[in-house]
Structures are given as structure tokens and as C-alpha cells.
Amino acid sequence: MTSLVITNIGLLATPLGSQARSGASQGEIQLLSDAAVAVDNGIISYVGPAASAPSSGKVINAEGRLVTPGLVDCHTHLVFGGWRQQEFSQRLAGVPYLDILAAGGGILATMRATRQATEQALIEKAGRLLDEMLKGGVTTAEAKSGYGLSLEEELKQLRVVKALIERGPVELVSTFLGAHALPPKYADNRQGYLALLCNSLIPLVAREELASYCDVFCETGVFSPAEARQILTAARQHGLGLKIHADEIDAIGGSLLAAELGATSADHLLASGPQEHRQLAAAHVIGVLLPATSLFLGKPYAPARAMLDAGMAIAVASDFNPGSSPSGNLQLCMNLACLGYGLTPAETLSAVTLNAAAAIGRADRIGSIECGKQADLLIWETDDLDYIFYRFGTNLVHQVIKNGQPVDPVDKER
Ligand code: NIG
Ligand code: FE
């Protein structure tokens, strides 16, 4: 029984397939005019001309508007206590991001605030942020731990993500990022923290199914490629998927490690070059690019065109976190992907839907509008694809549909 028909779609724009689109094919999307989509029990059962669509079930008249897949934000640090506006002034005065971290601020400041917050307070705060993201069209997101940095506190953050998964409607994929910074307690005992991660936390997180992926911040002064290798190897042994924060500030070997270990994604990649791009492409590691972080830290934009030319698949995400990207606005990231990376609207659409879904292992279920996929759709306040990449600074989503259900993300229950 058809449960929902979205009819009178002026333009339906979607990438196609169940895996990331790479190189030249990233910009090949399907465009259908005068279309309709039908949904049965949350699953898309018809995509095609409006004239031949099933006519039973609840009808949503799109009134000629643009419809795309729901947006997927595949890299966020959603669960955190406090904010870091004091550091913003320091950075404006010229203090580098890594110097603030080395002085005990940055990630460590958020660690203190996150440890102080109760589980319930973190659920409520992250839930409010998720509601905001949903209004902006994000129907699935990834969420990392990494502000607990001790056994109990990392587990607390991951339990918050679990509670938010149960809360819905935004779907979340959980990533364990215990290797986000060296906690002060282990300042003189790096090996001790690595042992805690590899021998206690990773096995526990995997056993309790508290995360699908393990990530490491591999950067000068944070975790070296050799340490990242140790952590990611342990994670792989316990069945977790692999991600890595690589080449964000310095290209010290993080992305080469991702290629070698067959990670699902290598994220940031600002400082990556041709050798990294070739190896990432050959190993089918998705490059997750975070343009709002470049904007906010005043850094260059990652060399996205060179990555596509090398045959890589690119996803774009918000990196939402209180330090380097205090915004979960993925629509702004879409604008920045065009402006900062020179991606086309079609390439960017793939980057925030199908490729982002692939970066969290969900491309078989979400990320495109095709029969058999979950009905996560957006109806936009326009009839034109270019418009949503060109207009910036305002929410252009007219209606979110998650799992075949129209969502009313207005603050009703708050
Ligand atoms: O992806 N690079 C490391 N982690 C985050 C920043 C986290 C923070 O500053 O709190 C990032 O940019
Ligand atoms: Fe990040």
C-alpha cells in the first residue's frame, strides 16, 4: 500500500547508486522534471513522471518545487559541553589553533566542560542542536566522542549519542574518537593512554556496540602516524570502521595511513598533495572536506579539484564543534564548497548526499532518491538546483521528509 505520494515536483535532483561517486562521475546526477515520488512503509517505491505515479495514500503537492535527497552530515563533534567564544578573541588576535591546544585550551577546554556536564544535560543540548540541523535539511549525521578522554567520560559521550539515536528522527552514526587529544593526566605517559585506548576502550566500545567507527586526530603535536596506526589497527581488529582526521594543518602521513589501512574516509585534507590524492583514490578512501573549518580558522580550502582529477570521491560535512567550526549549517557548507573548492552544484549535491552516506557506510540505504532506498527527502523553497548553492545565509528548506514521514521541525515540543 502506497503510504505517501509527493507529486508535482518541478525538478527532482539526485545522484544515483549505492556507493560513492568519484572523479568525473561525482558531477553526474539525475535531473527529472514534472516528477513524483511514492513511498511504501518509509521506502521509495516509485520515482518517475508525475503523470504515471500511484494515486493512493497521503499526497504532498510540491507545487513545482525542487526535491533532493535529505542531507547527510558525515563529520560532526555534536556532543560537547560549553562553547569557546573566549578563544575566538584569542584567535582573532593571532594566536594559532594548535598553540591554544598546547596551552591546555582548545579541545582540552571542551573536555573539562563536557566532563562537568551530566549525561542528561548533554542529551538535551545536542538534541537541540540536532533539531536545528534537521530544520536545515540534515536527515542523517555522524557524531564523534572525543571530549571525554577517559574511560568513563568517553563512554558517557557515546551513551549520549545512543540516546539521541533512540530519540530520532535524525539518524546518527556514532564514532569513537578517544584519540582526539592527550588528556592532561597522561601528559608524561603517552603509552599509558594508548594502552587505555587500544586495550580497554576500543574492545569495550566495540563489544557494547557504542560506535560504528574509530577516528584519530593525526596531527603535529597531537597523535603521530605511528600512534594512529596502533589505534586504528586495534579498532579494525575489533570490527570498527576506520576514519582519520588527516592533513588538517600539516601533511604528516595521516592520509597515506588511511589509504594503507583501507579507511572508509580521510577527513580535512587541507594540506594534502598529489601523492596523497593518488593513494586515497586507489584505495577508495572518501575525502571528507570541511569548508566551514577553513572559513572559521582562516585556513586555505582543501584542493578539491585536484582530488577529483585524481579520481577521488569527495564528501562535504560541517565538522560541527565548539572550536574550529561552531555551526551545524550544512547548507552554508554547500555554498562554501562551490565558492571555496570550485565544486559545481551537481558535484556538491553528491558530496552532501550519496558520498556523505558512503562515508558513514549507509550508501546502500540513503543518499539518493531511488526505488528501494529510505524516503529521506527535502522539498526546497525554489524550483531550481543552482539556486540553493547560490543563495546563502538563510534556510531554503521548505519541507523535510524523514523515513517517509513529513517532519514538522518547528519548535513545537520545546
Ligand atoms: O575536526 N581537528 C580536531 N578536531 C576538531 C576540532 C575540535 C575542537 O577544536 O574542539 C576538528 O576540527
Ligand atoms: Fe573534526
Tab-separated table of C-alpha atoms and ligand atoms in Angstrom:
chain	number	residue	atom	x	y	z
A	1	MET	CA	0.000	0.000	0.000
A	2	THR	CA	1.403	3.349	-1.028
A	3	SER	CA	1.543	5.452	2.093
A	4	LEU	CA	2.744	8.763	0.632
A	5	VAL	CA	2.989	10.361	-2.807
A	6	ILE	CA	4.905	13.563	-3.387
A	7	THR	CA	3.564	14.907	-6.596
A	8	ASN	CA	4.005	17.978	-8.791
A	9	ILE	CA	7.787	18.026	-8.252
A	10	GLY	CA	9.146	20.719	-10.619
A	11	LEU	CA	12.669	19.293	-10.565
A	12	LEU	CA	13.992	16.164	-8.851
A	13	ALA	CA	17.792	16.172	-8.496
A	14	THR	CA	19.697	13.182	-7.149
A	15	PRO	CA	22.902	11.232	-7.581
A	16	LEU	CA	22.343	7.537	-8.299
A	17	GLY	CA	23.828	4.367	-6.887
A	18	SER	CA	24.780	2.580	-3.694
A	19	GLN	CA	28.367	3.710	-3.445
A	20	ALA	CA	30.302	6.957	-3.538
A	21	ARG	CA	30.625	8.669	-6.911
A	22	SER	CA	34.215	9.576	-7.682
A	23	GLY	CA	36.199	11.677	-10.144
A	24	ALA	CA	34.220	12.885	-13.165
A	25	SER	CA	31.174	10.802	-12.179
A	26	GLN	CA	30.699	12.806	-8.961
A	27	GLY	CA	29.052	15.542	-11.044
A	28	GLU	CA	26.747	13.182	-12.964
A	29	ILE	CA	23.351	13.428	-11.319
A	30	GLN	CA	19.843	12.595	-12.431
A	31	LEU	CA	17.509	15.502	-13.160
A	32	LEU	CA	13.805	14.782	-13.674
A	33	SER	CA	11.187	17.428	-14.450
A	34	ASP	CA	7.495	17.087	-13.581
A	35	ALA	CA	8.206	14.127	-11.343
A	36	ALA	CA	6.631	12.282	-8.450
A	37	VAL	CA	7.943	10.012	-5.699
A	38	ALA	CA	5.861	7.355	-3.960
A	39	VAL	CA	6.698	5.793	-0.610
A	40	ASP	CA	5.637	2.491	0.964
A	41	ASN	CA	6.403	1.993	4.645
A	42	GLY	CA	9.224	4.513	4.580
A	43	ILE	CA	10.821	3.051	1.440
A	44	ILE	CA	10.754	4.705	-2.001
A	45	SER	CA	8.592	2.623	-4.354
A	46	TYR	CA	8.219	4.932	-7.372
A	47	VAL	CA	10.319	7.688	-8.949
A	48	GLY	CA	9.218	8.970	-12.322
A	49	PRO	CA	6.793	11.108	-14.276
A	50	ALA	CA	4.067	12.656	-12.129
A	51	ALA	CA	1.504	11.570	-14.723
A	52	SER	CA	2.078	7.859	-14.071
A	53	ALA	CA	2.526	7.974	-10.274
A	54	PRO	CA	0.342	5.833	-7.974
A	55	SER	CA	-2.628	7.778	-6.751
A	56	SER	CA	-3.404	6.173	-3.401
A	57	GLY	CA	-2.177	7.292	0.019
A	58	LYS	CA	-1.441	10.691	1.505
A	59	VAL	CA	-0.471	13.278	-1.109
A	60	ILE	CA	2.001	16.116	-0.700
A	61	ASN	CA	1.816	18.612	-3.548
A	62	ALA	CA	5.328	20.010	-4.070
A	63	GLU	CA	3.831	22.820	-6.184
A	64	GLY	CA	6.613	22.736	-8.747
A	65	ARG	CA	9.450	22.860	-6.212
A	66	LEU	CA	12.903	21.247	-6.253
A	67	VAL	CA	13.259	17.896	-4.433
A	68	THR	CA	16.603	16.341	-3.418
A	69	PRO	CA	17.692	13.572	-1.054
A	70	GLY	CA	17.923	14.544	2.628
A	71	LEU	CA	21.328	15.979	3.551
A	72	VAL	CA	23.857	13.767	5.350
A	73	ASP	CA	26.350	15.472	7.678
A	74	CYS	CA	29.078	12.820	7.843
A	75	HIS	CA	31.530	14.549	10.235
A	76	THR	CA	30.398	16.266	13.427
A	77	HIS	CA	31.532	16.548	17.032
A	78	LEU	CA	27.937	17.045	18.106
A	79	VAL	CA	28.124	16.161	21.799
A	80	PHE	CA	30.012	18.710	23.908
A	81	GLY	CA	29.691	20.893	26.989
A	82	GLY	CA	30.087	24.670	26.821
A	83	TRP	CA	31.312	26.801	23.937
A	84	ARG	CA	34.674	28.516	23.295
A	85	GLN	CA	33.964	32.119	22.414
A	86	GLN	CA	36.879	33.310	24.603
A	87	GLU	CA	39.305	31.535	22.302
A	88	PHE	CA	37.707	33.232	19.333
A	89	SER	CA	39.059	36.569	20.566
A	90	GLN	CA	42.485	34.982	21.114
A	91	ARG	CA	42.489	33.628	17.585
A	92	LEU	CA	41.377	36.966	16.180
A	93	ALA	CA	44.403	38.429	17.941
A	94	GLY	CA	46.571	35.961	16.020
A	95	VAL	CA	47.125	33.030	18.415
A	96	PRO	CA	47.229	29.773	16.321
A	97	TYR	CA	44.708	26.978	16.970
A	98	LEU	CA	47.392	24.415	17.887
A	99	ASP	CA	49.082	26.868	20.315
A	100	ILE	CA	45.788	27.265	22.179
A	101	LEU	CA	45.546	23.459	22.452
A	102	ALA	CA	49.181	23.153	23.578
A	103	ALA	CA	48.469	25.696	26.347
A	104	GLY	CA	45.689	23.485	27.756
A	105	GLY	CA	42.782	25.200	25.966
A	106	GLY	CA	41.035	24.143	22.771
A	107	ILE	CA	39.867	20.533	22.836
A	108	LEU	CA	41.012	20.301	26.488
A	109	ALA	CA	38.801	23.262	27.468
A	110	THR	CA	35.825	21.451	25.946
A	111	MET	CA	36.942	18.248	27.669
A	112	ARG	CA	36.600	19.989	31.047
A	113	ALA	CA	33.166	21.414	30.174
A	114	THR	CA	31.958	18.067	28.817
A	115	ARG	CA	33.135	16.190	31.907
A	116	GLN	CA	31.290	18.690	34.093
A	117	ALA	CA	28.015	18.250	32.213
A	118	THR	CA	25.585	15.498	33.167
A	119	GLU	CA	24.575	12.907	30.608
A	120	GLN	CA	21.055	14.340	30.590
A	121	ALA	CA	22.311	17.898	30.023
A	122	LEU	CA	24.418	16.714	27.082
A	123	ILE	CA	21.443	14.840	25.595
A	124	GLU	CA	19.296	17.958	25.827
A	125	LYS	CA	21.929	20.265	24.393
A	126	ALA	CA	22.916	18.000	21.484
A	127	GLY	CA	19.219	17.272	20.870
A	128	ARG	CA	18.515	20.992	20.449
A	129	LEU	CA	21.451	21.296	18.033
A	130	LEU	CA	20.145	18.293	16.079
A	131	ASP	CA	16.689	19.856	15.836
A	132	GLU	CA	18.327	22.913	14.297
A	133	MET	CA	20.233	20.743	11.819
A	134	LEU	CA	17.045	18.883	10.893
A	135	LYS	CA	15.310	22.156	10.089
A	136	GLY	CA	18.212	22.847	7.748
A	137	GLY	CA	17.611	19.564	5.934
A	138	VAL	CA	20.025	17.179	7.701
A	139	THR	CA	18.250	13.812	7.982
A	140	THR	CA	21.321	11.734	8.978
A	141	ALA	CA	24.514	12.729	10.776
A	142	GLU	CA	27.653	11.258	12.231
A	143	ALA	CA	28.624	12.141	15.828
A	144	LYS	CA	32.030	11.632	17.425
A	145	SER	CA	33.116	11.277	21.001
A	146	GLY	CA	36.491	12.785	21.920
A	147	TYR	CA	35.730	15.337	24.618
A	148	GLY	CA	35.692	12.797	27.441
A	149	LEU	CA	39.244	11.462	27.104
A	150	SER	CA	38.910	8.951	29.948
A	151	LEU	CA	37.216	5.584	30.086
A	152	GLU	CA	34.098	6.741	31.928
A	153	GLU	CA	33.772	10.066	30.147
A	154	GLU	CA	34.203	8.693	26.635
A	155	LEU	CA	31.554	6.075	27.401
A	156	LYS	CA	29.302	8.849	28.715
A	157	GLN	CA	29.586	10.745	25.418
A	158	LEU	CA	28.869	7.607	23.403
A	159	ARG	CA	25.823	6.838	25.571
A	160	VAL	CA	24.560	10.337	24.771
A	161	VAL	CA	24.811	9.542	21.049
A	162	LYS	CA	22.982	6.272	21.662
A	163	ALA	CA	20.180	8.104	23.472
A	164	LEU	CA	19.919	10.536	20.567
A	165	ILE	CA	19.729	7.651	18.077
A	166	GLU	CA	16.764	6.312	20.049
A	167	ARG	CA	15.202	9.779	20.213
A	168	GLY	CA	15.148	10.361	16.402
A	169	PRO	CA	14.055	11.451	13.922
A	170	VAL	CA	17.566	12.386	12.776
A	171	GLU	CA	19.544	9.179	12.292
A	172	LEU	CA	23.012	9.153	13.863
A	173	VAL	CA	26.141	7.113	13.237
A	174	SER	CA	28.492	7.018	16.201
A	175	THR	CA	32.287	7.329	16.005
A	176	PHE	CA	34.748	6.720	18.842
A	177	LEU	CA	37.384	9.490	18.871
A	178	GLY	CA	39.181	8.776	22.143
A	179	ALA	CA	42.362	9.805	20.302
A	180	HIS	CA	41.282	13.435	19.932
A	181	ALA	CA	43.907	14.867	22.319
A	182	LEU	CA	46.213	13.545	25.023
A	183	PRO	CA	44.410	14.107	28.340
A	184	PRO	CA	46.482	16.040	30.959
A	185	LYS	CA	46.531	13.025	33.295
A	186	TYR	CA	48.680	11.207	30.727
A	187	ALA	CA	50.909	14.178	29.831
A	188	ASP	CA	54.002	12.198	30.813
A	189	ASN	CA	52.628	8.810	29.858
A	190	ARG	CA	51.553	8.707	26.224
A	191	GLN	CA	51.986	4.942	26.158
A	192	GLY	CA	49.586	4.641	29.085
A	193	TYR	CA	46.844	6.483	27.190
A	194	LEU	CA	47.458	4.464	24.020
A	195	ALA	CA	47.168	1.291	26.081
A	196	LEU	CA	43.900	2.533	27.622
A	197	LEU	CA	42.533	3.207	24.131
A	198	CYS	CA	43.729	0.019	22.464
A	199	ASN	CA	43.357	-2.498	25.287
A	200	SER	CA	40.344	-1.210	27.221
A	201	LEU	CA	38.223	1.367	25.409
A	202	ILE	CA	38.224	0.039	21.846
A	203	PRO	CA	37.304	-3.537	22.876
A	204	LEU	CA	34.610	-2.221	25.222
A	205	VAL	CA	33.126	0.221	22.707
A	206	ALA	CA	33.039	-2.494	20.049
A	207	ARG	CA	31.560	-5.104	22.383
A	208	GLU	CA	28.850	-2.774	23.670
A	209	GLU	CA	28.152	-1.565	20.098
A	210	LEU	CA	28.599	2.023	21.193
A	211	ALA	CA	30.248	3.099	17.924
A	212	SER	CA	30.476	2.010	14.297
A	213	TYR	CA	33.745	3.812	13.550
A	214	CYS	CA	37.015	4.733	15.251
A	215	ASP	CA	38.746	8.020	14.383
A	216	VAL	CA	42.124	9.555	15.335
A	217	PHE	CA	43.259	13.193	15.230
A	218	CYS	CA	46.584	12.615	13.455
A	219	GLU	CA	48.359	15.965	13.551
A	220	THR	CA	51.572	17.662	14.618
A	221	GLY	CA	51.612	17.730	18.420
A	222	VAL	CA	48.514	15.539	18.751
A	223	PHE	CA	48.819	11.881	17.585
A	224	SER	CA	51.592	10.778	15.219
A	225	PRO	CA	51.011	8.452	12.251
A	226	ALA	CA	52.723	5.646	14.203
A	227	GLU	CA	50.314	6.138	17.122
A	228	ALA	CA	47.363	6.433	14.746
A	229	ARG	CA	48.403	3.155	13.140
A	230	GLN	CA	48.429	1.433	16.530
A	231	ILE	CA	44.963	2.744	17.434
A	232	LEU	CA	43.327	2.114	14.067
A	233	THR	CA	44.812	-1.368	13.826
A	234	ALA	CA	43.300	-2.229	17.208
A	235	ALA	CA	39.976	-0.748	16.078
A	236	ARG	CA	39.996	-2.806	12.910
A	237	GLN	CA	40.706	-5.977	14.869
A	238	HIS	CA	37.586	-5.284	16.908
A	239	GLY	CA	35.434	-4.754	13.834
A	240	LEU	CA	35.146	-0.972	13.879
A	241	GLY	CA	35.272	1.003	10.617
A	242	LEU	CA	38.143	3.468	10.285
A	243	LYS	CA	38.261	7.250	9.908
A	244	ILE	CA	41.085	9.701	10.417
A	245	HIS	CA	41.495	13.457	10.865
A	246	ALA	CA	44.394	13.832	8.434
A	247	ASP	CA	46.457	16.614	6.870
A	248	GLU	CA	44.346	19.307	8.585
A	249	ILE	CA	47.291	21.534	9.367
A	250	ASP	CA	50.368	19.510	8.343
A	251	ALA	CA	50.611	16.543	5.948
A	252	ILE	CA	52.470	14.223	8.338
A	253	GLY	CA	51.274	10.936	6.843
A	254	GLY	CA	47.714	10.568	8.142
A	255	SER	CA	46.094	10.236	4.738
A	256	LEU	CA	48.745	7.798	3.489
A	257	LEU	CA	47.960	5.692	6.543
A	258	ALA	CA	44.239	5.868	5.719
A	259	ALA	CA	44.991	4.544	2.226
A	260	GLU	CA	47.210	1.796	3.576
A	261	LEU	CA	44.677	0.612	6.155
A	262	GLY	CA	41.703	0.968	3.807
A	263	ALA	CA	39.890	3.514	5.977
A	264	THR	CA	36.361	4.491	4.988
A	265	SER	CA	37.283	8.181	4.992
A	266	ALA	CA	40.144	10.610	5.497
A	267	ASP	CA	38.853	13.928	6.746
A	268	HIS	CA	40.089	17.550	6.368
A	269	LEU	CA	42.973	17.028	3.865
A	270	LEU	CA	43.778	20.757	3.582
A	271	ALA	CA	47.497	20.099	3.384
A	272	SER	CA	47.316	17.012	1.152
A	273	GLY	CA	49.119	16.832	-2.201
A	274	PRO	CA	49.219	14.708	-5.384
A	275	GLN	CA	50.823	11.675	-3.741
A	276	GLU	CA	48.123	11.573	-1.049
A	277	HIS	CA	45.363	12.049	-3.627
A	278	ARG	CA	46.623	9.223	-5.825
A	279	GLN	CA	46.820	6.799	-2.930
A	280	LEU	CA	43.459	7.774	-1.455
A	281	ALA	CA	41.826	7.358	-4.879
A	282	ALA	CA	43.456	3.963	-5.434
A	283	ALA	CA	42.315	2.729	-2.000
A	284	HIS	CA	38.757	4.144	-2.448
A	285	VAL	CA	39.070	6.245	0.705
A	286	ILE	CA	36.470	9.020	0.641
A	287	GLY	CA	37.861	12.513	1.197
A	288	VAL	CA	35.603	14.274	3.694
A	289	LEU	CA	36.128	18.015	3.267
A	290	LEU	CA	35.093	20.559	5.871
A	291	PRO	CA	34.874	24.016	4.334
A	292	ALA	CA	33.359	25.773	7.365
A	293	THR	CA	36.521	24.873	9.297
A	294	SER	CA	38.684	26.522	6.633
A	295	LEU	CA	36.467	29.585	6.815
A	296	PHE	CA	36.479	29.719	10.598
A	297	LEU	CA	40.202	29.054	11.106
A	298	GLY	CA	41.195	31.328	8.211
A	299	LYS	CA	42.921	28.396	6.501
A	300	PRO	CA	43.129	27.575	2.800
A	301	TYR	CA	40.399	25.449	1.258
A	302	ALA	CA	41.321	21.820	0.571
A	303	PRO	CA	42.401	21.157	-3.051
A	304	ALA	CA	39.117	19.507	-4.016
A	305	ARG	CA	39.501	19.837	-7.786
A	306	ALA	CA	42.888	18.101	-7.686
A	307	MET	CA	41.292	15.304	-5.641
A	308	LEU	CA	38.510	14.783	-8.179
A	309	ASP	CA	41.023	14.924	-11.032
A	310	ALA	CA	42.981	12.192	-9.250
A	311	GLY	CA	39.789	10.086	-9.175
A	312	MET	CA	38.822	10.527	-5.506
A	313	ALA	CA	35.272	10.695	-4.186
A	314	ILE	CA	34.575	13.779	-2.076
A	315	ALA	CA	32.043	14.300	0.682
A	316	VAL	CA	31.413	17.641	2.382
A	317	ALA	CA	30.457	17.974	6.059
A	318	SER	CA	30.131	20.621	8.762
A	319	ASP	CA	32.732	19.422	11.329
A	320	PHE	CA	30.324	20.973	13.857
A	321	ASN	CA	32.352	21.504	17.076
A	322	PRO	CA	32.824	24.348	19.551
A	323	GLY	CA	36.401	25.158	18.481
A	324	SER	CA	37.036	25.072	14.757
A	325	SER	CA	33.514	25.083	13.288
A	326	PRO	CA	30.797	26.242	15.690
A	327	SER	CA	27.990	25.679	13.173
A	328	GLY	CA	25.953	22.700	12.025
A	329	ASN	CA	24.736	24.587	8.962
A	330	LEU	CA	25.357	22.154	6.113
A	331	GLN	CA	23.629	24.457	3.627
A	332	LEU	CA	26.368	27.022	4.304
A	333	CYS	CA	28.946	24.279	3.682
A	334	MET	CA	27.280	23.650	0.301
A	335	ASN	CA	27.731	27.315	-0.618
A	336	LEU	CA	31.341	27.206	0.591
A	337	ALA	CA	32.052	24.022	-1.379
A	338	CYS	CA	31.172	25.923	-4.552
A	339	LEU	CA	32.901	29.144	-3.531
A	340	GLY	CA	35.971	27.754	-1.775
A	341	TYR	CA	36.566	24.476	-3.627
A	342	GLY	CA	35.141	25.436	-7.012
A	343	LEU	CA	32.850	22.384	-6.998
A	344	THR	CA	29.795	22.548	-9.237
A	345	PRO	CA	26.301	22.372	-7.697
A	346	ALA	CA	25.950	18.815	-9.047
A	347	GLU	CA	29.290	17.707	-7.550
A	348	THR	CA	28.369	19.335	-4.250
A	349	LEU	CA	24.937	17.692	-4.188
A	350	SER	CA	26.630	14.277	-4.457
A	351	ALA	CA	29.090	15.374	-1.739
A	352	VAL	CA	26.376	16.063	0.855
A	353	THR	CA	24.092	13.152	-0.025
A	354	LEU	CA	25.346	9.906	-1.590
A	355	ASN	CA	29.067	10.377	-0.914
A	356	ALA	CA	28.407	11.529	2.637
A	357	ALA	CA	26.218	8.457	3.151
A	358	ALA	CA	29.061	6.282	1.834
A	359	ALA	CA	31.465	7.965	4.271
A	360	ILE	CA	29.366	6.539	7.125
A	361	GLY	CA	28.625	3.200	5.478
A	362	ARG	CA	24.982	3.914	4.626
A	363	ALA	CA	25.024	4.434	0.845
A	364	ASP	CA	23.029	1.246	0.325
A	365	ARG	CA	20.091	2.743	2.278
A	366	ILE	CA	20.211	6.554	1.964
A	367	GLY	CA	21.801	9.364	-0.060
A	368	SER	CA	19.782	9.135	-3.279
A	369	ILE	CA	16.187	9.063	-4.474
A	370	GLU	CA	15.745	5.612	-5.960
A	371	CYS	CA	13.357	2.714	-5.507
A	372	GLY	CA	14.371	0.612	-2.506
A	373	LYS	CA	16.064	3.457	-0.625
A	374	GLN	CA	14.735	5.041	2.542
A	375	ALA	CA	12.469	8.023	1.844
A	376	ASP	CA	14.601	10.848	3.266
A	377	LEU	CA	13.734	13.803	1.063
A	378	LEU	CA	13.797	17.577	1.011
A	379	ILE	CA	11.375	19.896	-0.724
A	380	TRP	CA	13.140	23.206	-1.274
A	381	GLU	CA	11.843	26.760	-1.417
A	382	THR	CA	12.746	27.007	-5.144
A	383	ASP	CA	12.262	25.187	-8.432
A	384	ASP	CA	15.935	25.398	-9.423
A	385	LEU	CA	19.046	23.448	-8.369
A	386	ASP	CA	21.653	26.207	-8.788
A	387	TYR	CA	19.605	28.499	-6.553
A	388	ILE	CA	20.304	26.551	-3.350
A	389	PHE	CA	24.068	26.749	-3.906
A	390	TYR	CA	23.972	30.423	-4.797
A	391	ARG	CA	21.713	31.871	-2.093
A	392	PHE	CA	23.487	31.725	1.247
A	393	GLY	CA	22.921	32.565	4.876
A	394	THR	CA	19.277	31.533	5.035
A	395	ASN	CA	17.427	28.244	5.392
A	396	LEU	CA	15.993	27.331	1.985
A	397	VAL	CA	14.303	24.068	3.028
A	398	HIS	CA	10.519	24.087	2.656
A	399	GLN	CA	9.724	20.584	3.963
A	400	VAL	CA	11.775	17.729	5.396
A	401	ILE	CA	10.562	14.158	4.916
A	402	LYS	CA	12.322	11.554	7.066
A	403	ASN	CA	11.600	7.868	6.568
A	404	GLY	CA	8.523	8.747	4.545
A	405	GLN	CA	7.130	10.965	7.314
A	406	PRO	CA	6.752	14.721	6.826
A	407	VAL	CA	8.653	16.329	9.692
A	408	ASP	CA	7.474	19.491	11.287
A	409	PRO	CA	10.742	20.709	12.750
A	410	VAL	CA	9.232	23.906	14.122
A	411	ASP	CA	9.882	24.212	17.890
A	412	LYS	CA	6.580	22.638	18.808
A	413	GLU	CA	7.569	20.336	21.586
A	414	ARG	CA	10.123	22.641	23.203
B	1	NIG	O1	37.846	18.464	13.400
B	1	NIG	N1	40.682	18.612	14.475
B	1	NIG	C1	40.280	18.124	15.514
B	1	NIG	N2	39.063	18.160	15.951
B	1	NIG	C2	38.121	19.144	15.582
B	1	NIG	C3	38.248	20.351	16.423
B	1	NIG	C4	37.798	20.093	17.759
B	1	NIG	C5	37.871	21.280	18.666
B	1	NIG	O2	38.592	22.271	18.418
B	1	NIG	O3	37.167	21.189	19.682
B	1	NIG	C6	38.167	19.396	14.112
B	1	NIG	O4	38.482	20.480	13.636
B	2	FE	FE	36.604	17.085	13.159
